[in-house]
CSV table of C-alpha atoms and ligand atoms in Angstrom, one decimal:
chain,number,residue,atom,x,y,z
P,123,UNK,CA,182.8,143.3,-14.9
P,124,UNK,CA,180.6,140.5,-14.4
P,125,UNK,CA,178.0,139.1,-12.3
P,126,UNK,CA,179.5,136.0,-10.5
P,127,UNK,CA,176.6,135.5,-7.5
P,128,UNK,CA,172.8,136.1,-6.5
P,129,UNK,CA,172.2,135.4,-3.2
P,130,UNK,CA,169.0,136.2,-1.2
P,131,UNK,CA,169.1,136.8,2.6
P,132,UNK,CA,165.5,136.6,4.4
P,133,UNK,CA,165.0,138.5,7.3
P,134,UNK,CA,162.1,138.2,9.7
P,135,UNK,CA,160.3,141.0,10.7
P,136,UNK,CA,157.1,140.6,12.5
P,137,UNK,CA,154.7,141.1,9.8
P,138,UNK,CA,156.4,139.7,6.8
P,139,UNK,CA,159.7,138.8,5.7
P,140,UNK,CA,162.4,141.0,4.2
P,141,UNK,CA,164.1,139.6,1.3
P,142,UNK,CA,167.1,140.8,0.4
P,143,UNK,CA,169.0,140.2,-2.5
P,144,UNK,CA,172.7,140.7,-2.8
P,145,UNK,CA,174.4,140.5,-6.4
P,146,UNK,CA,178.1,140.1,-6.3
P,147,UNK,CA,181.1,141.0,-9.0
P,148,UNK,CA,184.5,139.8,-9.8
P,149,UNK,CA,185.2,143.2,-8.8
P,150,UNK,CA,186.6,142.7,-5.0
P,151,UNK,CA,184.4,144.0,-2.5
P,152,UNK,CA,181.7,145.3,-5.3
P,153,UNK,CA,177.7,143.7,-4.8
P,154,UNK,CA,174.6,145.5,-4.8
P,155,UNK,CA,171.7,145.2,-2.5
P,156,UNK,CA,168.3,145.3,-3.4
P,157,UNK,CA,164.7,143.8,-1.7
P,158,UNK,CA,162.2,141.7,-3.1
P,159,UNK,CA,159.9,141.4,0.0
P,160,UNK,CA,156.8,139.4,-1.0
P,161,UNK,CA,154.8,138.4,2.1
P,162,UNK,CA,153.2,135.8,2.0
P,163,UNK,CA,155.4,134.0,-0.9
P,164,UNK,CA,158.5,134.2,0.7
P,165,UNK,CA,159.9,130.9,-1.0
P,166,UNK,CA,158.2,132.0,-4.3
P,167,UNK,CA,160.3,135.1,-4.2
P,168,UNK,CA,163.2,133.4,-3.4
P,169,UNK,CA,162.4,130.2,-5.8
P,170,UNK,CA,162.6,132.9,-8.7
P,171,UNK,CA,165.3,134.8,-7.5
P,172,UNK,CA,167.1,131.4,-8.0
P,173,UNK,CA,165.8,131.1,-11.2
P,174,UNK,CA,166.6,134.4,-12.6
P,175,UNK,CA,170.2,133.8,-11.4
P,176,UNK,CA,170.8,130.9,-14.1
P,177,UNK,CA,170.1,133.8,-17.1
P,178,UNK,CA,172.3,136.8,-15.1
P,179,UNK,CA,175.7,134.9,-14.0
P,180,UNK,CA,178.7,136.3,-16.1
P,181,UNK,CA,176.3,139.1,-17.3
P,182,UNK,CA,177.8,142.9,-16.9
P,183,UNK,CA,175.8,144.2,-13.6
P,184,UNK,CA,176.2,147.8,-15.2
P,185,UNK,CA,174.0,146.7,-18.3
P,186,UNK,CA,170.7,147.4,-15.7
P,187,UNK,CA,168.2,147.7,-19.1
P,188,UNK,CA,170.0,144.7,-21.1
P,189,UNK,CA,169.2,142.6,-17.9
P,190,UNK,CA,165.9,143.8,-17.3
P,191,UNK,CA,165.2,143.0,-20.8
P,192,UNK,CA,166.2,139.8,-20.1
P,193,UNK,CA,164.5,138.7,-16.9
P,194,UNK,CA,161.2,139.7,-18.5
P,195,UNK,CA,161.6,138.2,-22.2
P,196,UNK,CA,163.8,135.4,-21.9
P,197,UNK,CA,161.9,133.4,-20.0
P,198,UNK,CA,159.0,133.0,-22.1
P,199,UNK,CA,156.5,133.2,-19.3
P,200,UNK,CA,156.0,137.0,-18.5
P,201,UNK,CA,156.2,138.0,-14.8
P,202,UNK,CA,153.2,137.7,-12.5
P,203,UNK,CA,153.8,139.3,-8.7
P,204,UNK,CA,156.5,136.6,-8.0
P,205,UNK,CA,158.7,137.0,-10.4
P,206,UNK,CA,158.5,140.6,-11.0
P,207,UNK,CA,159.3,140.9,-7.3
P,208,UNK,CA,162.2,138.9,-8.3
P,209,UNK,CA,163.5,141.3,-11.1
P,210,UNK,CA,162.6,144.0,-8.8
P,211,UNK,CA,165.3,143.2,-5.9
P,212,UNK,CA,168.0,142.0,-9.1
P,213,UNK,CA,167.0,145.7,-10.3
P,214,UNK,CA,167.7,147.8,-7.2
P,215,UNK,CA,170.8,145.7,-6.7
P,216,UNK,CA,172.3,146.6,-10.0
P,217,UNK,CA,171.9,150.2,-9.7
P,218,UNK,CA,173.1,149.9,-6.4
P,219,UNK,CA,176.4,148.8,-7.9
P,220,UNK,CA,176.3,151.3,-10.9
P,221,UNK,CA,176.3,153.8,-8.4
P,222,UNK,CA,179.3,152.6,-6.0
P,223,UNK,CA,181.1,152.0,-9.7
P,224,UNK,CA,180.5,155.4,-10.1
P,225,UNK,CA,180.6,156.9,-6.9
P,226,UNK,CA,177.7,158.2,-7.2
P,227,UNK,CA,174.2,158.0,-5.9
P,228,UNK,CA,171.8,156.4,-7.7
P,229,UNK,CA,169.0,159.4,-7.7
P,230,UNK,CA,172.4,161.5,-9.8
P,231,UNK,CA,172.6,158.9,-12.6
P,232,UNK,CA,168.9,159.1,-12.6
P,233,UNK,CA,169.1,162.3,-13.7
P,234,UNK,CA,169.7,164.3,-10.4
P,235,UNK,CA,167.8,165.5,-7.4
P,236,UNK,CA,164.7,167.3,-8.7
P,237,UNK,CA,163.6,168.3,-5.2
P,238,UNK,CA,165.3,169.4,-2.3
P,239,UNK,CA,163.9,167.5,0.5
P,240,UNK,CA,161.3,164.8,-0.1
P,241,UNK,CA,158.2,165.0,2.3
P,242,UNK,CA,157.3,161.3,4.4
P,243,UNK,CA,154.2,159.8,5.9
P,244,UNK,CA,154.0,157.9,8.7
P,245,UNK,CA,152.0,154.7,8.7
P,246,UNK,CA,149.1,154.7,12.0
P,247,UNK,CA,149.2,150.6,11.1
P,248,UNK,CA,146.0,148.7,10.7
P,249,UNK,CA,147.2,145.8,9.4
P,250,UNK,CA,146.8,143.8,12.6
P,251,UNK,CA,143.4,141.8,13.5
P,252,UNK,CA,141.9,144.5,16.7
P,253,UNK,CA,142.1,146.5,13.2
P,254,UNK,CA,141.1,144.8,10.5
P,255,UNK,CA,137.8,144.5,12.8
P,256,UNK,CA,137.9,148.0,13.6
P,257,UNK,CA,137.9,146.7,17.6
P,258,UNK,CA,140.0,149.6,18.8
P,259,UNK,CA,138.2,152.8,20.8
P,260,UNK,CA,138.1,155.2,17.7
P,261,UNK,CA,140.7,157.8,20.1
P,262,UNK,CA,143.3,155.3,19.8
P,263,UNK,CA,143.6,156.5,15.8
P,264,UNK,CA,144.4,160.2,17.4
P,265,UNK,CA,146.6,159.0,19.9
P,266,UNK,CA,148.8,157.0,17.1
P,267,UNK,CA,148.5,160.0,15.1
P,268,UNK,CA,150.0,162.2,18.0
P,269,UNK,CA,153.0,160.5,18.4
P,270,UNK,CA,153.6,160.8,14.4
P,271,UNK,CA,153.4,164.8,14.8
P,272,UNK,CA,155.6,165.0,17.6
P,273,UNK,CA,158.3,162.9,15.3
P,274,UNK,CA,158.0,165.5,13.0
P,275,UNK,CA,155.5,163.8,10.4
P,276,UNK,CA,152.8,166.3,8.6
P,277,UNK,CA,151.1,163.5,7.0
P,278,UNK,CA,149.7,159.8,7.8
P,279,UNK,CA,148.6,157.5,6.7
P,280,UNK,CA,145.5,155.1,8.5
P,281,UNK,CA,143.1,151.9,8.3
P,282,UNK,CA,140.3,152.8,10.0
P,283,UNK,CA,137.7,151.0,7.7
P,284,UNK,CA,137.3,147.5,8.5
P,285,UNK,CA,136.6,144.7,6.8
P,286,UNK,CA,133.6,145.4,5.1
P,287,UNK,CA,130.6,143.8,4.1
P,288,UNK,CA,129.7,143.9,0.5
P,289,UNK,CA,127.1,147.1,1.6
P,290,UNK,CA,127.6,148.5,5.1
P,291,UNK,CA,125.3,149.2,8.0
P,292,UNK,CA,124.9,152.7,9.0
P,293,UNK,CA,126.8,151.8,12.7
P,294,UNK,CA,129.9,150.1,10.9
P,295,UNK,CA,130.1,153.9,9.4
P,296,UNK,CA,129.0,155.8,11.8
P,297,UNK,CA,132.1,154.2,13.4
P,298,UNK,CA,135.3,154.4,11.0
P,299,UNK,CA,133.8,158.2,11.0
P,300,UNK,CA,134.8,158.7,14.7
P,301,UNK,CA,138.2,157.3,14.1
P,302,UNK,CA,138.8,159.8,11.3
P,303,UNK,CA,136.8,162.1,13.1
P,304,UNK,CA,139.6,161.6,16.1
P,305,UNK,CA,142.5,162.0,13.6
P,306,UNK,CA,141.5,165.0,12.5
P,307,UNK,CA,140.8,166.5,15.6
P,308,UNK,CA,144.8,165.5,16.9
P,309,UNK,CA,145.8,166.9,13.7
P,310,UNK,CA,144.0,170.1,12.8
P,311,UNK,CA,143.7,171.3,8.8
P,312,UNK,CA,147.6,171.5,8.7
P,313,UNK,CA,148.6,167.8,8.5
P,314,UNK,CA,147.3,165.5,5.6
P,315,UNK,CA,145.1,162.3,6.2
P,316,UNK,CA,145.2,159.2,4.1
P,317,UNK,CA,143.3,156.5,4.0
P,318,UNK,CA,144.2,153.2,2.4
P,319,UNK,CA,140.9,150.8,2.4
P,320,UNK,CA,142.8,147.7,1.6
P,321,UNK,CA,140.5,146.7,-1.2
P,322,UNK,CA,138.6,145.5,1.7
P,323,UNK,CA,135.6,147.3,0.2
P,324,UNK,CA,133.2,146.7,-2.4
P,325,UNK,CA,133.2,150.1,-5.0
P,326,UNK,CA,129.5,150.4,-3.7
P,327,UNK,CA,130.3,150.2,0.4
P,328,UNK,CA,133.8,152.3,-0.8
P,329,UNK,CA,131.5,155.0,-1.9
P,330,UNK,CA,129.1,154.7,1.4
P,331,UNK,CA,132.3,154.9,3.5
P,332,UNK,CA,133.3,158.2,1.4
P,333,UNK,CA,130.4,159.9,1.2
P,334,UNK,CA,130.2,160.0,5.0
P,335,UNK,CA,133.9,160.8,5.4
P,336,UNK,CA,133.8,163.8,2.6
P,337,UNK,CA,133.7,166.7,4.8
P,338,UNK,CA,137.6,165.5,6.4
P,339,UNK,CA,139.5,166.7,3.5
P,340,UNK,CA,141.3,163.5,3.0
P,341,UNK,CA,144.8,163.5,1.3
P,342,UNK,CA,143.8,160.1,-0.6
P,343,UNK,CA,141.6,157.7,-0.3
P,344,UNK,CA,143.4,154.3,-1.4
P,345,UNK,CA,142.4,151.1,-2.5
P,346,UNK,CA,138.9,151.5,-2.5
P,347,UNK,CA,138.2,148.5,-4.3
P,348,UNK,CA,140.0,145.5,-6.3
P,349,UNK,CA,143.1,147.4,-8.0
P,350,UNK,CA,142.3,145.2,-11.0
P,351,UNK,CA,138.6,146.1,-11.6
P,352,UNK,CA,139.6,150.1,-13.3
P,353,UNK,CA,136.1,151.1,-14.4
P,354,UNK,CA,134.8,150.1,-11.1
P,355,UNK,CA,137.7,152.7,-9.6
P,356,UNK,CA,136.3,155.5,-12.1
P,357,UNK,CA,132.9,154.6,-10.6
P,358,UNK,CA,134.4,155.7,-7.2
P,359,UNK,CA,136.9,158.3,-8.4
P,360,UNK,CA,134.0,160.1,-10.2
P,361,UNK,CA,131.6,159.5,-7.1
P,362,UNK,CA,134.1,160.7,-4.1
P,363,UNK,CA,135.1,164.4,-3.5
P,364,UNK,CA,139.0,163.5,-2.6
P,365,UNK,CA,141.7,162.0,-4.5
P,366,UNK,CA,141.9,158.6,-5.1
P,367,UNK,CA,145.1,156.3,-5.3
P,368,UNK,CA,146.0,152.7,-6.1
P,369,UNK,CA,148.9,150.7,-8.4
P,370,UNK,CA,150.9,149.0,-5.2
P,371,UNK,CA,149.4,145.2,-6.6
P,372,UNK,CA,149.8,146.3,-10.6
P,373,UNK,CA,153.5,144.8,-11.8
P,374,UNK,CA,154.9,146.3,-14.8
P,375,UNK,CA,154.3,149.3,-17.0
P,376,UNK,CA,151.4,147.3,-19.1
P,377,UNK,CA,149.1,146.9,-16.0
P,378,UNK,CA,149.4,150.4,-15.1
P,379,UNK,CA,148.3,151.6,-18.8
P,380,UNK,CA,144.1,150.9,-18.4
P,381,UNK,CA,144.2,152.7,-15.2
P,382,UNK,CA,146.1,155.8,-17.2
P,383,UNK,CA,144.1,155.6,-20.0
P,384,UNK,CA,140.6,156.0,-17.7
P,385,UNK,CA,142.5,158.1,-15.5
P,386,UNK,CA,141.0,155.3,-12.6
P,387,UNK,CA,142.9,157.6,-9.8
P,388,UNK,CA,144.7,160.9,-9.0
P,389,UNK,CA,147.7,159.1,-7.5
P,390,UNK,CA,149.7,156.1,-8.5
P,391,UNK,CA,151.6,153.8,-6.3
P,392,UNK,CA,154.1,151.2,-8.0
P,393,UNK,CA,156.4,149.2,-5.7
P,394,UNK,CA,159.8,150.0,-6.4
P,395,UNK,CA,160.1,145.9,-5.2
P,396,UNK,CA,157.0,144.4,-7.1
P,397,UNK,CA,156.4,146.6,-9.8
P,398,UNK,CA,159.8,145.7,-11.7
P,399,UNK,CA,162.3,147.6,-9.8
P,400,UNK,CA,163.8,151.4,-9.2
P,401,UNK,CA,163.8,150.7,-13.9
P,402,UNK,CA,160.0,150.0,-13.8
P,403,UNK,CA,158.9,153.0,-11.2
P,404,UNK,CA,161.0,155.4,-12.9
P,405,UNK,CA,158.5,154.3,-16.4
P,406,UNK,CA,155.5,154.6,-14.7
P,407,UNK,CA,156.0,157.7,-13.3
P,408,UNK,CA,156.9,159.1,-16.7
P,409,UNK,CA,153.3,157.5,-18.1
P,410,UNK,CA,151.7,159.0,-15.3
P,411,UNK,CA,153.4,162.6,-15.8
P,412,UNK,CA,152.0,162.2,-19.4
P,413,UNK,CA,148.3,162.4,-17.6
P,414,UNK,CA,149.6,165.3,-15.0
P,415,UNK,CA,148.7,161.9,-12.2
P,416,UNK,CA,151.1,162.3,-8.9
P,417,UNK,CA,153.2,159.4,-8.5
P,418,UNK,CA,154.0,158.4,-4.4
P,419,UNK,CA,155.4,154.8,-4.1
P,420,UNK,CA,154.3,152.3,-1.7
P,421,UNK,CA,157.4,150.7,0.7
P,422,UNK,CA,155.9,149.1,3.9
P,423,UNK,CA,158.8,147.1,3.5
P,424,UNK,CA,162.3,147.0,4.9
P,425,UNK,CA,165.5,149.6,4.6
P,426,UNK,CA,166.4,149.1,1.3
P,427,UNK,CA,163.0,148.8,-0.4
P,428,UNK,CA,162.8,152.1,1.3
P,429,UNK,CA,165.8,153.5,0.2
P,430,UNK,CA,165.6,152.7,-3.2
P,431,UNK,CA,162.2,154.2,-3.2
P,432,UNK,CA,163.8,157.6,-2.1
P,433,UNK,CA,166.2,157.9,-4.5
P,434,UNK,CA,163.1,157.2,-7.1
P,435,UNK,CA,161.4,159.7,-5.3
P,436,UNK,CA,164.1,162.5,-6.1
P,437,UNK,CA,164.7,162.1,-9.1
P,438,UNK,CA,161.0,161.7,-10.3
P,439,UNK,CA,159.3,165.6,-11.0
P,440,UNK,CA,155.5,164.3,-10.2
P,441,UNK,CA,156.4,162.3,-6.9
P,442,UNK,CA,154.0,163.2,-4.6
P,443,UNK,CA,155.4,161.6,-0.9
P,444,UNK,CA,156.8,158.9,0.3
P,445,UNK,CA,155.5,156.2,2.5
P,446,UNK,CA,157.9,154.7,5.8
P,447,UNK,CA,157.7,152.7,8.2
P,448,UNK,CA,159.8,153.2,11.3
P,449,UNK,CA,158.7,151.2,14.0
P,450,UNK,CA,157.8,147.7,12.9
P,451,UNK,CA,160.4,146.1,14.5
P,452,UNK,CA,162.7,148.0,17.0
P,453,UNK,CA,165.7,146.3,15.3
P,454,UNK,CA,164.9,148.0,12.0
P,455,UNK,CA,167.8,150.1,11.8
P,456,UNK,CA,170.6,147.3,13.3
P,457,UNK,CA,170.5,145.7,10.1
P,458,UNK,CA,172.3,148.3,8.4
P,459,UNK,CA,176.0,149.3,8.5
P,460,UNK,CA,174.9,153.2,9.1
P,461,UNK,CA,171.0,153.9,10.0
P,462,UNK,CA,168.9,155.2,7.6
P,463,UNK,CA,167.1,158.0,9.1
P,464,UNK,CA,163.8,158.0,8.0
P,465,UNK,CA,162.0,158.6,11.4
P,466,UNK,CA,160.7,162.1,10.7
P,467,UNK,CA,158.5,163.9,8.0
P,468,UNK,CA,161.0,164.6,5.1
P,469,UNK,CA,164.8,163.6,4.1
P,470,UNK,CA,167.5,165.8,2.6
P,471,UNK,CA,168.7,164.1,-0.9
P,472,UNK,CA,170.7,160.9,-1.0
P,473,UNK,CA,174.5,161.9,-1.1
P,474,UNK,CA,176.7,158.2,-0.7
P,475,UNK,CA,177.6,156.5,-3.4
P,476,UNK,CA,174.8,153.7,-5.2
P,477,UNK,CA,171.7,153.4,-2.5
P,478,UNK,CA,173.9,154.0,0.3
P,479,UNK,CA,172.9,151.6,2.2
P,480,UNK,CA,175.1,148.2,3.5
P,481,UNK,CA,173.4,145.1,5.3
P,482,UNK,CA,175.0,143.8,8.4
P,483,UNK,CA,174.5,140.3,7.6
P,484,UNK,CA,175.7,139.0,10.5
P,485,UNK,CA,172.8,140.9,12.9
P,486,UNK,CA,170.3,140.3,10.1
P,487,UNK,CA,170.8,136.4,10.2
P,488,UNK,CA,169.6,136.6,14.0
P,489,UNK,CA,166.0,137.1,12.3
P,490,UNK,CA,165.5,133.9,10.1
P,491,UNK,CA,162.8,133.2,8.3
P,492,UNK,CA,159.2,132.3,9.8
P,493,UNK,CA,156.8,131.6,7.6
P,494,UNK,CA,154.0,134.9,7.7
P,495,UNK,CA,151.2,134.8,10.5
P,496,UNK,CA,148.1,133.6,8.5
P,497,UNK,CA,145.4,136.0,7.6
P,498,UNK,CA,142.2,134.8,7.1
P,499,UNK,CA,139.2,136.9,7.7
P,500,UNK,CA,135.7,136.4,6.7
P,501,UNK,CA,132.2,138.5,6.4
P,502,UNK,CA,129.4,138.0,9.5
P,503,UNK,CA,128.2,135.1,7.5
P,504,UNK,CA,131.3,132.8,7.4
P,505,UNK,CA,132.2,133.7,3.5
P,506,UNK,CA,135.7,134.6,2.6
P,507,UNK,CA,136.2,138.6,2.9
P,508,UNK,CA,139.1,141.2,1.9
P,509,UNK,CA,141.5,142.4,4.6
W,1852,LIG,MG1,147.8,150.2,0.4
């Protein structure tokens, strides 16, 4: 069998772009989907999708470790976020075609369901300016978190921390408090709170934030600072009563070592599309079992980063939860041949054949690309801030 195409399709949805990439064979009616969503470097990602597609035409598709091997050393140049987005889409893509060779799903030649359902968490969003600047009342956080229990959800995710300064006023606090402090009144003790700080805290103002927010019982508490600065998330890990997670902006097993090694976090969160694909997550969760560290991937992304990440999910022992998103667009599901049903707190294990998943291409090319709306946001004083 060999690989005769690698096309990408780009799919506009709201927030960021979904690229898909579709491998095809000489085998009639045999491709493999995978995603490589990248916002913000949308034409990067494809760029180097175009690239990689020079080494990988006439290769075997079911050769998934020669090829990986391949796109990472052959190049010369190793893979920033780009390109190991890239490899990440060609990666998904190739298991998805090892498993429709074998007509099996992916998660069996992985080694077989470990699990027998895998729990998800709904995303509250944040990601939008009213909350980057923390503008909404603080009982709009328990009225988003409502309407995840009564789909079913027993955990969430949140923003409520806004775009800090580099050391925080007692008010800007006092505040994200009340929207946690609303959360956790919708939800009671029996559903689990996360919080992902974007990085858009210094460690110091991350540990001010934290210390105030202790008696919650938070699930995690992700991001607190740059994911590349690891002694500076032992400073918070060691400093903060609840778990701390990070690893979505780390690509490939090497960047994920340091924060291993210190044992930075409690919880590590490759990105089955940045991190080097469903090869790469499956290796970092095996480092991270090595240091008893839960692994839960992040996929705010479209269907088939998410699906891939589920059949990563069951097959992986220290997987922790899996992230979703269900209502970005409302269109989310039209895209695919049959819906993937992810709109509730936990799926049963993956039973069609590869990811099973298929792409209607036809409704997905009524969303073309536009580039990304622009994010710039800035401290009180003008200077250029984290979001
Ligand atoms: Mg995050």
């Amino acid at each position: 069998m060999k690989i005769t195409a690698i096309k990408t399709l780009v799919v506009n949805a709201r927030m960021r772009n979904w690229i898909l990439v579709k491998v095809e064979t000489d085998q009639p009616g045999l491709y493999g989907w995978g995603e490589a969503t990248l916002e913000w470097k949308t034409k990067g990602v494809v760029g180097s999708v175009e690239d990689l597609s020079v080494l990988l035409i006439g290769q075997d598709p079911r050769r998934v470790e020669h090829i990986w091997q391949m796109m990472h050393r052959q190049y010369f140049w190793r893979g920033g976020i780009v390109t190991m987005t890239a490899m990440s889409g060609i990666d998904q893509a190739l298991w998805d075609i090892k498993g429709k060779e074998a007509g099996k799903p992916v998660c069996e030649l992985l080694g077989g369901p470990v699990r027998d359902t895998l729990r998800l968490y709904d995303h509250l969003g944040g990601g939008l300016m009213e909350d980057i600047y923390l503008t909404v009342e603080p009982e709009v956080f328990g009225e988003r978190l409502a309407v995840s229990l009564e789909k079913g959800f027993t955990a969430v995710k949140a923003m409520p921390i806004p775009v800090a300064e580099l050391i925080e006023s007692p008010a800007v606090i006092r505040r994200a408090v009340r929207c946690v402090e609303e959360m956790r009144k919708a939800a009671g003790d029996k559903v689990d709170i996360m919080l992902d700080l974007h990085a858009r805290t210094t460690p110091a103002a991350a540990i001010q934030f934290g210390r105030l927010l202790s008696e919650y019982n938070l699930y995690w508490y992700e991001e607190p600072c740059w994911p590349e600065h690891v002694d500076a998330l032992v400073e918070v890990s060691r400093a903060l009563p609840f778990p701390i997670a990070t690893g979505e902006r780390l690509v490939g097993r090497w960047q994920f070592r340091e924060l291993l090694e210190k044992r930075a976090c409690a919880i590590v969160q490759p990105d089955v599309s940045h991190c080097g694909g469903i090869s790469e997550a499956r290796r970092i969760a095996a480092m991270a079992e090595t240091y008893s560290l839960a692994v839960a991937c992040h996929n705010p992304q479209g269907p088939v980063s998410t699906a891939s990440s589920i059949h990563v999910g069951f097959a992986t022992p220290n997987y922790l939860i899996q992230e979703v998103v269900r209502a970005d667009v409302p269109w989310r599901n039209d895209i695919l041949i049959d819906p993937l049903d992810v709109a509730r707190g936990s799926v049963p294990p993956p039973t069609k054949p590869g990811l099973g998943i298929d792409i209607n291409e036809a409704e997905a090319a009524k969303h073309p690309f536009e580039p990304e709306v622009t994010m710039d946001c800035f401290h009180r004083d003008g200077s250029v801030a984290d979001w």
